[in-house]
Short mmCIF file of C-alpha atoms and ligand atoms in Angstrom, two decimals:
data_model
loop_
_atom_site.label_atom_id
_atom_site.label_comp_id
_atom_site.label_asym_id
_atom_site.label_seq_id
_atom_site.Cartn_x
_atom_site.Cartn_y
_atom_site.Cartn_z
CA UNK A 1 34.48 75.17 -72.11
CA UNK A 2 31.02 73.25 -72.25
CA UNK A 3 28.89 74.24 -75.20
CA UNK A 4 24.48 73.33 -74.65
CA UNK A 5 22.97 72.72 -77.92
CA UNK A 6 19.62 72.26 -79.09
CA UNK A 7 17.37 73.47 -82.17
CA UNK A 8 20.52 74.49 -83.77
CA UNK A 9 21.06 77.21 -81.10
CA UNK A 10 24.22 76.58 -78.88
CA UNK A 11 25.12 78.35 -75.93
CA UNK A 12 27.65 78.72 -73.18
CA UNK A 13 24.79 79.56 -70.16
CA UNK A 14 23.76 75.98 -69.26
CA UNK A 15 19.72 76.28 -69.69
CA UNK A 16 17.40 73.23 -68.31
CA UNK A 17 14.91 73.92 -71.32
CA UNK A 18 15.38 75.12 -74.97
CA UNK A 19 13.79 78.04 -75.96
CA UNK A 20 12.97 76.86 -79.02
CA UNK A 21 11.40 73.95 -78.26
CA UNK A 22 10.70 73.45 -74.73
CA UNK A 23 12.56 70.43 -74.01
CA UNK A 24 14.97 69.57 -71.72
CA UNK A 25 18.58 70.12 -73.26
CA UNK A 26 21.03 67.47 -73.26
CA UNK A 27 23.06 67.95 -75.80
CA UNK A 28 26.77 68.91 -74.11
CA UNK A 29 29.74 68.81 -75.94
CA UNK A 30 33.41 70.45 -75.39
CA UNK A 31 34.84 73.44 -77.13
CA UNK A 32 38.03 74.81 -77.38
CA UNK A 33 38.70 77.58 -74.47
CA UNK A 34 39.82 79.75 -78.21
CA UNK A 35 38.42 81.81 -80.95
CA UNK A 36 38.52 84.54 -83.14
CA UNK A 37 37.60 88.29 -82.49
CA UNK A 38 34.24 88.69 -84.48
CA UNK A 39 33.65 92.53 -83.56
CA UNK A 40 35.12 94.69 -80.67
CA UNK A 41 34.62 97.98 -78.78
CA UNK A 42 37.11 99.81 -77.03
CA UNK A 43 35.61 101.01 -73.40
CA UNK A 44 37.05 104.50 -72.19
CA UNK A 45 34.66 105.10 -70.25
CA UNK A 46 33.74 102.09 -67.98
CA UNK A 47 30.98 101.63 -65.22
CA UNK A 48 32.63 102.37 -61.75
CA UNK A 49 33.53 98.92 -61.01
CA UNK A 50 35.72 98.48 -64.13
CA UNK A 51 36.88 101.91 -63.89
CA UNK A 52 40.97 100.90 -62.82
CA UNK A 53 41.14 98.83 -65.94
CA UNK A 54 40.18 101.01 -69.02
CA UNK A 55 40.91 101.44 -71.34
CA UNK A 56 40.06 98.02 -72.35
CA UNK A 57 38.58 95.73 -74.88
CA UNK A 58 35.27 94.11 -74.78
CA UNK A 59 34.65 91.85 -78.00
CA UNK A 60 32.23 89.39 -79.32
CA UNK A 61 34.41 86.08 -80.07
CA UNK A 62 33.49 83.09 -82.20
CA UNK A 63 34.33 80.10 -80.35
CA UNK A 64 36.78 77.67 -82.52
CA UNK A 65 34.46 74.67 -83.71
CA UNK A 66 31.21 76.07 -82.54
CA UNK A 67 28.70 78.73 -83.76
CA UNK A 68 28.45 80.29 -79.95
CA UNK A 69 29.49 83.85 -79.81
CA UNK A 70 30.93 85.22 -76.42
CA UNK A 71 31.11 88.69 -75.29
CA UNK A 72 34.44 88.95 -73.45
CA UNK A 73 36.75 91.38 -71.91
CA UNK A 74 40.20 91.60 -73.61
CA UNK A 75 43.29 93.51 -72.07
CA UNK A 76 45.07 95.69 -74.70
CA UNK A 77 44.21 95.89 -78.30
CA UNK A 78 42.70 93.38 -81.14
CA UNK A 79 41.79 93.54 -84.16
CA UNK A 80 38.65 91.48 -86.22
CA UNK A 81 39.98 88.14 -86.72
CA UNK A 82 42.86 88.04 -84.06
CA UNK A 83 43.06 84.99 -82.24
CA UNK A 84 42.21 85.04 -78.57
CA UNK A 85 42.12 82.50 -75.57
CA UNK A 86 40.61 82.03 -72.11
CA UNK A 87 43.03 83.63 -69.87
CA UNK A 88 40.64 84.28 -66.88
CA UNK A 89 36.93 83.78 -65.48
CA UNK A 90 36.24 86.71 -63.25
CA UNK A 91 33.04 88.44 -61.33
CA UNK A 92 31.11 86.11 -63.78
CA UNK A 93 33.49 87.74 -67.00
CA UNK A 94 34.90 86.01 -69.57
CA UNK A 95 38.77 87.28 -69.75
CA UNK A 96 40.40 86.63 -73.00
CA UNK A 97 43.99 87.55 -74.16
CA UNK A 98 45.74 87.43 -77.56
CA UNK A 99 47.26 84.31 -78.35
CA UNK A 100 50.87 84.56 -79.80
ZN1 ZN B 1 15.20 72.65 -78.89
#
């Protein structure tokens, strides 16, 4: 996936301007579609819309290669460290599964 970097800050969401600094970002580079599980919560209770898939996994990921942390949705079980990769991008979700 496509990493947006300026001021040190990098970031999955393409944004036209920094925050930091106001101007216009144009530093894009690729990153691995893989990373490592940084910190995770297990949802039992999910809003309606998720309700058919709990219980499941949403983590915050460190990207391989790349300071960006992603919050994604993980099927099953991890644990801190596990490596995980892009298996899906749904309903604007980031769906991740354990790599083996
Ligand atoms: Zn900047």
């Amino acid at each position: 996936m496509k990493v947006y970097e300026c001021c040190d800050i990098e970031s999955v969401t393409k944004k036209i301007y920094c925050r930091e600094c106001g101007q216009e970002i144009t530093n894009e580079r690729e990153v691995p579609d893989k990373g490592n599980v940084y910190s995770y919560t297990v949802i039992h209770v999910p809003p309606a819309e998720y309700a058919h898939l709990a219980p499941y996994t949403v983590a915050l990921i460190e990207l391989h290669n790349s300071n960006v942390k992603l919050t994604v949705r993980i099927a099953g079980e991890v644990e801190i460290g596990d490596e995980v990769e892009l298996d899906e991008f749904v309903d604007g979700a980031y769906v991740y599964k354990k790599t083996s």
